[in-house]
Amino acid sequence: MPSPAVNKAMDILQKLRKIREEDEAIDVKLSKIVQMTAEEMSADSAGCYITVEGNSLALCAQYHLNPELINKVVFRFGEGLTGEVAQNNRTQCFLNVDNNPKLEKKSSIYLSEVKTFIGIPLIRWRRSIGVLTLQHKENHEYTPLEIEILETVAMLLSEIVSSEEMAEIRDKFEKTSHLSDREKLKGVSLSKGYGLGLAVVHRRRQVVTKIFAEDKDKELNRLAIAFSQMNADLEEKLNATKLGIGEHVDILDAYKMFASDKGWYKKLENNIQSGLTAEAAVERAYEDMWNRLSGTTDAYLKERLHDLRDVSDRLSSYLSGDFGTTKSIKDQDIVVVAQTMGPADLMDYDYTHIKGLIIEDGTPTMHVAIVAKALSIPVVAKIKGIFAEVKTGELIGVDGTDGYVYMHPSAMVQQKFKSKIAEKEQLQAKLAELKPLAAETKDGEHINLYLNIGLSFDLDYIESTNCDGIGLYRTEIPFMASDIMPNVDRQIAYYQELMDKAGDKKVIFRSLDVGSDKLLPYWGNVGEENPAIGWRSIRITLDRRAILRKQMRAFLRAAVGKELNIMFPMITNVSEFKEAKETLLMEVEKEKKRSAQVPKKINVGLMIEVPSIVFQLDEILPLADFISIGTNDLAQFIFACDRGNPRLTERYDVLSAPFLSVMKLIIDKANQYGVYCSVCGEMASNPIEAMALIGLGFRNLSMSGSSFGRVKSMVRSMNAQAMSDYINTLIKSSAKTFRPQLISYANDHGIEIY
Ligand code: PEP
Ligand code: MG
């Protein structure tokens, strides 16, 4: 016999369903839902807001609120209690708010006193697309069941608010939006070039379009089939891969257990029993957990939340039947528009058709930007609100050179784009002609130019560039692109493919560098406060030694009879390097013990990315065969400036005294100890920065394949000695940036900086 509370919940769901099915205008339905909800909860007032322009909230339905504010923007995200709910993206309830300075009195939204305020975000794509609020004149403690009911109401509201029917109402607000009036939007360039194509909005998961079940048994049956199919496939996938033993197996087992968890399944069944479709039941279960755990700082719980998101997405894709299909507008040129994106996400599309990428929260050193650059895809970031604005199928032009996006470009603008694209192709052809020529400065200094490789299509550059070798192989990229942790055999296959393509050329493998913005899909996100300076890179692989050992084993076996170069990232002190090196040497011993063949020579190096190691060069250089400077990380730590924070993108310049002085110190020490030293961060990919590095004394530069021709052309047109004299004078200045001076210098001296 259901309790009165459960009966009440069922009753509300019934009423919701009835309103939803009525043949009424959408704004009438919204008002009815808001009123019904307020009355059921004995609230004195209630409102439904929708998100416009990406970060503002406009009132679209009200009950005993100021009716004059209907269809007007009332709050910004983060403003007042309502804006706080939208910003934090989770349900928040406040008692005794009459004394709370955040209560939004100034907007004259409330007509009477408010003591209790509850706000529930309307969520889609993990973002607030609106907020439902209820207010009481007295203190009212919401029970978990009441909150659950309100969240179900919010789910229905979010469905209505994002429906096509709502478009007209939304238009009223959008008229005040600057964004929709603008055709040309300024952002920040992350990868140069021009591209034109149809927008594809990159979303991570399915949208729940049907919330209420028409036939509970049918939904229960759909759930049962999808659940068992998903688990059977997971089992098969994991069994088909020889995983060996180690922590990764524990992680995968935990994931499997999570996916088959009986408690979760029961919760989904209950949600269906309360009237939801299977898809909505999955979302509902996730939102419950999100509301409970999103505020926690406990890493373990955060990890569970991440796991649940992942298995929920997986289950939803089985429910919709499109598991494993890739999204694209078939055979058309596309521009991918994302809020944010992981590097492996690009693989969801046919990359030959990606003509541009717009990442609202992008930063230059984020890995997807680096991958896009490697693919010569122009990228523009930091256009506020663009993700919410663009619709799949709209024509967009991306000017990655100057950092502009053109929405619905006119015929004239399209023509301009086409001629720019043709110009770029001509430049590419010109640069390709440099292939057989030496990378030598005008005064005869040979500069070794290497490639940075991550994805398999980067391998094509080995042939097309005639490079000196691979200066950085980011081994984490294939790990990130894989659904499960690659076992030793799979790793050997990746590494051997690279070595085969490289032939006699030098290849530097970097050990797994995950964490921070490089998350593995099959690992929970540990949800750290400061991931860039958290448990990442060598810190993870030293703590999870089995992963490191297996990778070393795979390197050794892939390079039998050849020269093997391994470097360890994010080394912070000498002991870390010693420990990592010992792990490698132990694996060498093991291979020898089982009478296996080993590489003919093994060189062990480290990346200079953390300032503390710069102060231990005298200790570490005698232990290392080579070093390579990761300027992306080194710059973020030298300037204490998050490389992933879009607000800080152009704040500090590596072309300034503090950073160039550190670079000079490193190269001088490496030369003193006779240790090979290269630069493999993004600095080496940019002609003007590479020119400065050569002036400082660097002779080994490793860069993305798409930058290779431009850097080589710069090298061939510069004079190393003259540059050295100039940069050593410049470095004494305290200017914020030397970029303008270096560009003028290049122009005055005929140095080609395309
Ligand atoms: C760097 O930090 O400069 C580097 C090359 O490593 P990653 O960009 O992969 O962190
Ligand atoms: Mg790095």
PDB file of C-alpha atoms in Angstrom, residues 111-253:
ATOM      1  CA  LEU A 111       5.147  40.736  -4.328  1.00  0.00           C
ATOM      2  CA  SER A 112       5.175  39.484  -0.769  1.00  0.00           C
ATOM      3  CA  GLU A 113       7.602  38.429   1.934  1.00  0.00           C
ATOM      4  CA  VAL A 114       9.776  35.374   1.257  1.00  0.00           C
ATOM      5  CA  LYS A 115      11.183  33.116   3.972  1.00  0.00           C
ATOM      6  CA  THR A 116      11.796  29.907   2.018  1.00  0.00           C
ATOM      7  CA  PHE A 117      13.216  29.741  -1.462  1.00  0.00           C
ATOM      8  CA  ILE A 118      13.783  26.609  -3.510  1.00  0.00           C
ATOM      9  CA  GLY A 119      15.231  26.630  -7.016  1.00  0.00           C
ATOM     10  CA  ILE A 120      15.460  23.658  -9.342  1.00  0.00           C
ATOM     11  CA  PRO A 121      17.509  23.938 -12.522  1.00  0.00           C
ATOM     12  CA  LEU A 122      16.020  22.817 -15.839  1.00  0.00           C
ATOM     13  CA  ILE A 123      18.910  20.809 -17.185  1.00  0.00           C
ATOM     14  CA  ARG A 124      19.848  19.811 -20.677  1.00  0.00           C
ATOM     15  CA  TRP A 125      23.311  18.865 -21.884  1.00  0.00           C
ATOM     16  CA  ARG A 126      24.382  19.293 -18.293  1.00  0.00           C
ATOM     17  CA  ARG A 127      23.674  23.008 -18.498  1.00  0.00           C
ATOM     18  CA  SER A 128      20.897  25.030 -16.952  1.00  0.00           C
ATOM     19  CA  ILE A 129      18.441  25.975 -19.641  1.00  0.00           C
ATOM     20  CA  GLY A 130      16.186  27.530 -17.045  1.00  0.00           C
ATOM     21  CA  VAL A 131      15.127  27.491 -13.403  1.00  0.00           C
ATOM     22  CA  LEU A 132      11.910  26.654 -11.566  1.00  0.00           C
ATOM     23  CA  THR A 133      11.546  28.509  -8.262  1.00  0.00           C
ATOM     24  CA  LEU A 134       9.030  28.299  -5.434  1.00  0.00           C
ATOM     25  CA  GLN A 135       8.738  30.716  -2.555  1.00  0.00           C
ATOM     26  CA  HIS A 136       6.972  30.481   0.828  1.00  0.00           C
ATOM     27  CA  LYS A 137       6.116  33.232   3.291  1.00  0.00           C
ATOM     28  CA  GLU A 138       6.985  30.830   6.117  1.00  0.00           C
ATOM     29  CA  ASN A 139       9.820  28.385   6.588  1.00  0.00           C
ATOM     30  CA  HIS A 140       9.064  25.159   4.778  1.00  0.00           C
ATOM     31  CA  GLU A 141      11.499  22.233   5.013  1.00  0.00           C
ATOM     32  CA  TYR A 142      11.316  20.272   1.778  1.00  0.00           C
ATOM     33  CA  THR A 143      11.333  16.490   2.169  1.00  0.00           C
ATOM     34  CA  PRO A 144      13.443  14.346  -0.182  1.00  0.00           C
ATOM     35  CA  LEU A 145      10.246  13.107  -1.837  1.00  0.00           C
ATOM     36  CA  GLU A 146       9.027  16.663  -2.446  1.00  0.00           C
ATOM     37  CA  ILE A 147      12.382  17.552  -3.968  1.00  0.00           C
ATOM     38  CA  GLU A 148      12.150  14.496  -6.153  1.00  0.00           C
ATOM     39  CA  ILE A 149       8.697  15.572  -7.325  1.00  0.00           C
ATOM     40  CA  LEU A 150       9.963  19.071  -8.132  1.00  0.00           C
ATOM     41  CA  GLU A 151      12.859  17.633 -10.093  1.00  0.00           C
ATOM     42  CA  THR A 152      10.453  15.576 -12.155  1.00  0.00           C
ATOM     43  CA  VAL A 153       8.428  18.718 -12.817  1.00  0.00           C
ATOM     44  CA  ALA A 154      11.661  20.457 -13.829  1.00  0.00           C
ATOM     45  CA  MET A 155      12.433  17.632 -16.227  1.00  0.00           C
ATOM     46  CA  LEU A 156       9.099  18.117 -17.945  1.00  0.00           C
ATOM     47  CA  LEU A 157       9.601  21.886 -18.035  1.00  0.00           C
ATOM     48  CA  SER A 158      13.017  21.450 -19.596  1.00  0.00           C
ATOM     49  CA  GLU A 159      11.481  19.276 -22.277  1.00  0.00           C
ATOM     50  CA  ILE A 160       8.855  21.937 -23.039  1.00  0.00           C
ATOM     51  CA  VAL A 161      11.319  24.797 -22.861  1.00  0.00           C
ATOM     52  CA  SER A 162      13.644  23.222 -25.391  1.00  0.00           C
ATOM     53  CA  SER A 163      10.883  22.140 -27.780  1.00  0.00           C
ATOM     54  CA  GLU A 164      10.435  23.610 -31.227  1.00  0.00           C
ATOM     55  CA  GLU A 165       7.131  25.145 -30.128  1.00  0.00           C
ATOM     56  CA  MET A 166       9.020  27.239 -27.647  1.00  0.00           C
ATOM     57  CA  ALA A 167      11.130  28.762 -30.391  1.00  0.00           C
ATOM     58  CA  GLU A 168       8.610  31.573 -30.973  1.00  0.00           C
ATOM     59  CA  ILE A 169       8.536  32.545 -27.335  1.00  0.00           C
ATOM     60  CA  ARG A 170      12.282  32.282 -27.118  1.00  0.00           C
ATOM     61  CA  ASP A 171      12.526  34.604 -30.133  1.00  0.00           C
ATOM     62  CA  LYS A 172      10.994  37.405 -28.089  1.00  0.00           C
ATOM     63  CA  PHE A 173      14.002  37.268 -25.818  1.00  0.00           C
ATOM     64  CA  GLU A 174      16.525  36.646 -28.474  1.00  0.00           C
ATOM     65  CA  LYS A 175      15.566  39.939 -30.117  1.00  0.00           C
ATOM     66  CA  THR A 176      17.340  41.595 -27.241  1.00  0.00           C
ATOM     67  CA  SER A 177      20.279  39.288 -27.705  1.00  0.00           C
ATOM     68  CA  HIS A 178      23.348  40.891 -29.234  1.00  0.00           C
ATOM     69  CA  LEU A 179      24.582  37.561 -30.422  1.00  0.00           C
ATOM     70  CA  SER A 180      21.761  36.735 -32.798  1.00  0.00           C
ATOM     71  CA  ASP A 181      22.007  40.144 -34.429  1.00  0.00           C
ATOM     72  CA  ARG A 182      25.673  39.726 -35.096  1.00  0.00           C
ATOM     73  CA  GLU A 183      26.855  37.927 -38.162  1.00  0.00           C
ATOM     74  CA  LYS A 184      30.534  38.250 -37.386  1.00  0.00           C
ATOM     75  CA  LEU A 185      31.638  37.225 -33.932  1.00  0.00           C
ATOM     76  CA  LYS A 186      35.034  37.854 -32.409  1.00  0.00           C
ATOM     77  CA  GLY A 187      36.742  35.067 -30.547  1.00  0.00           C
ATOM     78  CA  VAL A 188      40.284  33.869 -29.959  1.00  0.00           C
ATOM     79  CA  SER A 189      42.215  31.982 -32.610  1.00  0.00           C
ATOM     80  CA  LEU A 190      43.517  28.572 -31.513  1.00  0.00           C
ATOM     81  CA  SER A 191      44.461  27.221 -34.923  1.00  0.00           C
ATOM     82  CA  LYS A 192      44.934  29.219 -38.093  1.00  0.00           C
ATOM     83  CA  GLY A 193      43.170  28.778 -41.405  1.00  0.00           C
ATOM     84  CA  TYR A 194      39.766  29.259 -42.983  1.00  0.00           C
ATOM     85  CA  GLY A 195      36.886  26.830 -43.139  1.00  0.00           C
ATOM     86  CA  LEU A 196      33.295  26.839 -44.238  1.00  0.00           C
ATOM     87  CA  GLY A 197      30.736  24.184 -43.412  1.00  0.00           C
ATOM     88  CA  LEU A 198      27.456  23.210 -41.837  1.00  0.00           C
ATOM     89  CA  ALA A 199      27.340  23.422 -38.065  1.00  0.00           C
ATOM     90  CA  VAL A 200      27.241  20.213 -36.089  1.00  0.00           C
ATOM     91  CA  VAL A 201      26.578  20.897 -32.425  1.00  0.00           C
ATOM     92  CA  HIS A 202      28.714  18.490 -30.414  1.00  0.00           C
ATOM     93  CA  ARG A 203      26.744  17.007 -27.591  1.00  0.00           C
ATOM     94  CA  ARG A 204      27.912  14.260 -25.367  1.00  0.00           C
ATOM     95  CA  ARG A 205      24.699  12.419 -24.900  1.00  0.00           C
ATOM     96  CA  GLN A 206      21.181  11.686 -25.987  1.00  0.00           C
ATOM     97  CA  VAL A 207      18.380  14.060 -25.294  1.00  0.00           C
ATOM     98  CA  VAL A 208      15.370  12.658 -23.487  1.00  0.00           C
ATOM     99  CA  THR A 209      12.472  13.671 -25.677  1.00  0.00           C
ATOM    100  CA  LYS A 210       9.785  11.553 -24.114  1.00  0.00           C
ATOM    101  CA  ILE A 211       9.370  11.738 -20.396  1.00  0.00           C
ATOM    102  CA  PHE A 212       6.128  10.000 -19.532  1.00  0.00           C
ATOM    103  CA  ALA A 213       5.531   6.347 -20.219  1.00  0.00           C
ATOM    104  CA  GLU A 214       2.453   5.341 -22.104  1.00  0.00           C
ATOM    105  CA  ASP A 215       2.917   1.708 -21.244  1.00  0.00           C
ATOM    106  CA  LYS A 216       4.930   0.910 -18.127  1.00  0.00           C
ATOM    107  CA  ASP A 217       5.376  -2.759 -18.998  1.00  0.00           C
ATOM    108  CA  LYS A 218       6.749  -1.849 -22.382  1.00  0.00           C
ATOM    109  CA  GLU A 219       9.236   0.541 -20.775  1.00  0.00           C
ATOM    110  CA  LEU A 220      10.281  -2.062 -18.203  1.00  0.00           C
ATOM    111  CA  ASN A 221      10.836  -4.503 -21.007  1.00  0.00           C
ATOM    112  CA  ARG A 222      12.892  -1.994 -23.036  1.00  0.00           C
ATOM    113  CA  LEU A 223      14.986  -1.298 -19.964  1.00  0.00           C
ATOM    114  CA  ALA A 224      15.578  -4.985 -19.325  1.00  0.00           C
ATOM    115  CA  ILE A 225      16.694  -5.607 -22.920  1.00  0.00           C
ATOM    116  CA  ALA A 226      18.985  -2.564 -23.104  1.00  0.00           C
ATOM    117  CA  PHE A 227      20.463  -3.298 -19.684  1.00  0.00           C
ATOM    118  CA  SER A 228      21.304  -6.910 -20.439  1.00  0.00           C
ATOM    119  CA  GLN A 229      22.562  -6.098 -23.954  1.00  0.00           C
ATOM    120  CA  MET A 230      24.835  -3.372 -22.608  1.00  0.00           C
ATOM    121  CA  ASN A 231      26.236  -5.662 -19.937  1.00  0.00           C
ATOM    122  CA  ALA A 232      26.705  -8.565 -22.335  1.00  0.00           C
ATOM    123  CA  ASP A 233      28.590  -6.296 -24.750  1.00  0.00           C
ATOM    124  CA  LEU A 234      30.754  -4.927 -21.969  1.00  0.00           C
ATOM    125  CA  GLU A 235      31.570  -8.434 -20.818  1.00  0.00           C
ATOM    126  CA  GLU A 236      32.413  -9.516 -24.353  1.00  0.00           C
ATOM    127  CA  LYS A 237      34.572  -6.450 -25.039  1.00  0.00           C
ATOM    128  CA  LEU A 238      36.575  -6.895 -21.874  1.00  0.00           C
ATOM    129  CA  ASN A 239      36.968 -10.641 -22.317  1.00  0.00           C
ATOM    130  CA  ALA A 240      38.123 -10.223 -25.890  1.00  0.00           C
ATOM    131  CA  THR A 241      41.029  -8.103 -24.666  1.00  0.00           C
ATOM    132  CA  LYS A 242      43.902  -9.766 -22.903  1.00  0.00           C
ATOM    133  CA  LEU A 243      44.074  -7.515 -19.896  1.00  0.00           C
ATOM    134  CA  GLY A 244      46.536  -9.392 -17.726  1.00  0.00           C
ATOM    135  CA  ILE A 245      46.536  -8.325 -14.109  1.00  0.00           C
ATOM    136  CA  GLY A 246      46.878  -4.943 -12.496  1.00  0.00           C
ATOM    137  CA  GLU A 247      45.045  -1.910 -11.313  1.00  0.00           C
ATOM    138  CA  HIS A 248      43.447  -1.215 -14.676  1.00  0.00           C
ATOM    139  CA  VAL A 249      41.672  -4.558 -14.452  1.00  0.00           C
ATOM    140  CA  ASP A 250      40.316  -3.586 -11.045  1.00  0.00           C
ATOM    141  CA  ILE A 251      39.091  -0.337 -12.510  1.00  0.00           C
ATOM    142  CA  LEU A 252      37.397  -2.075 -15.401  1.00  0.00           C
ATOM    143  CA  ASP A 253      35.885  -4.651 -13.077  1.00  0.00           C
TER     144      ASP A 253
END
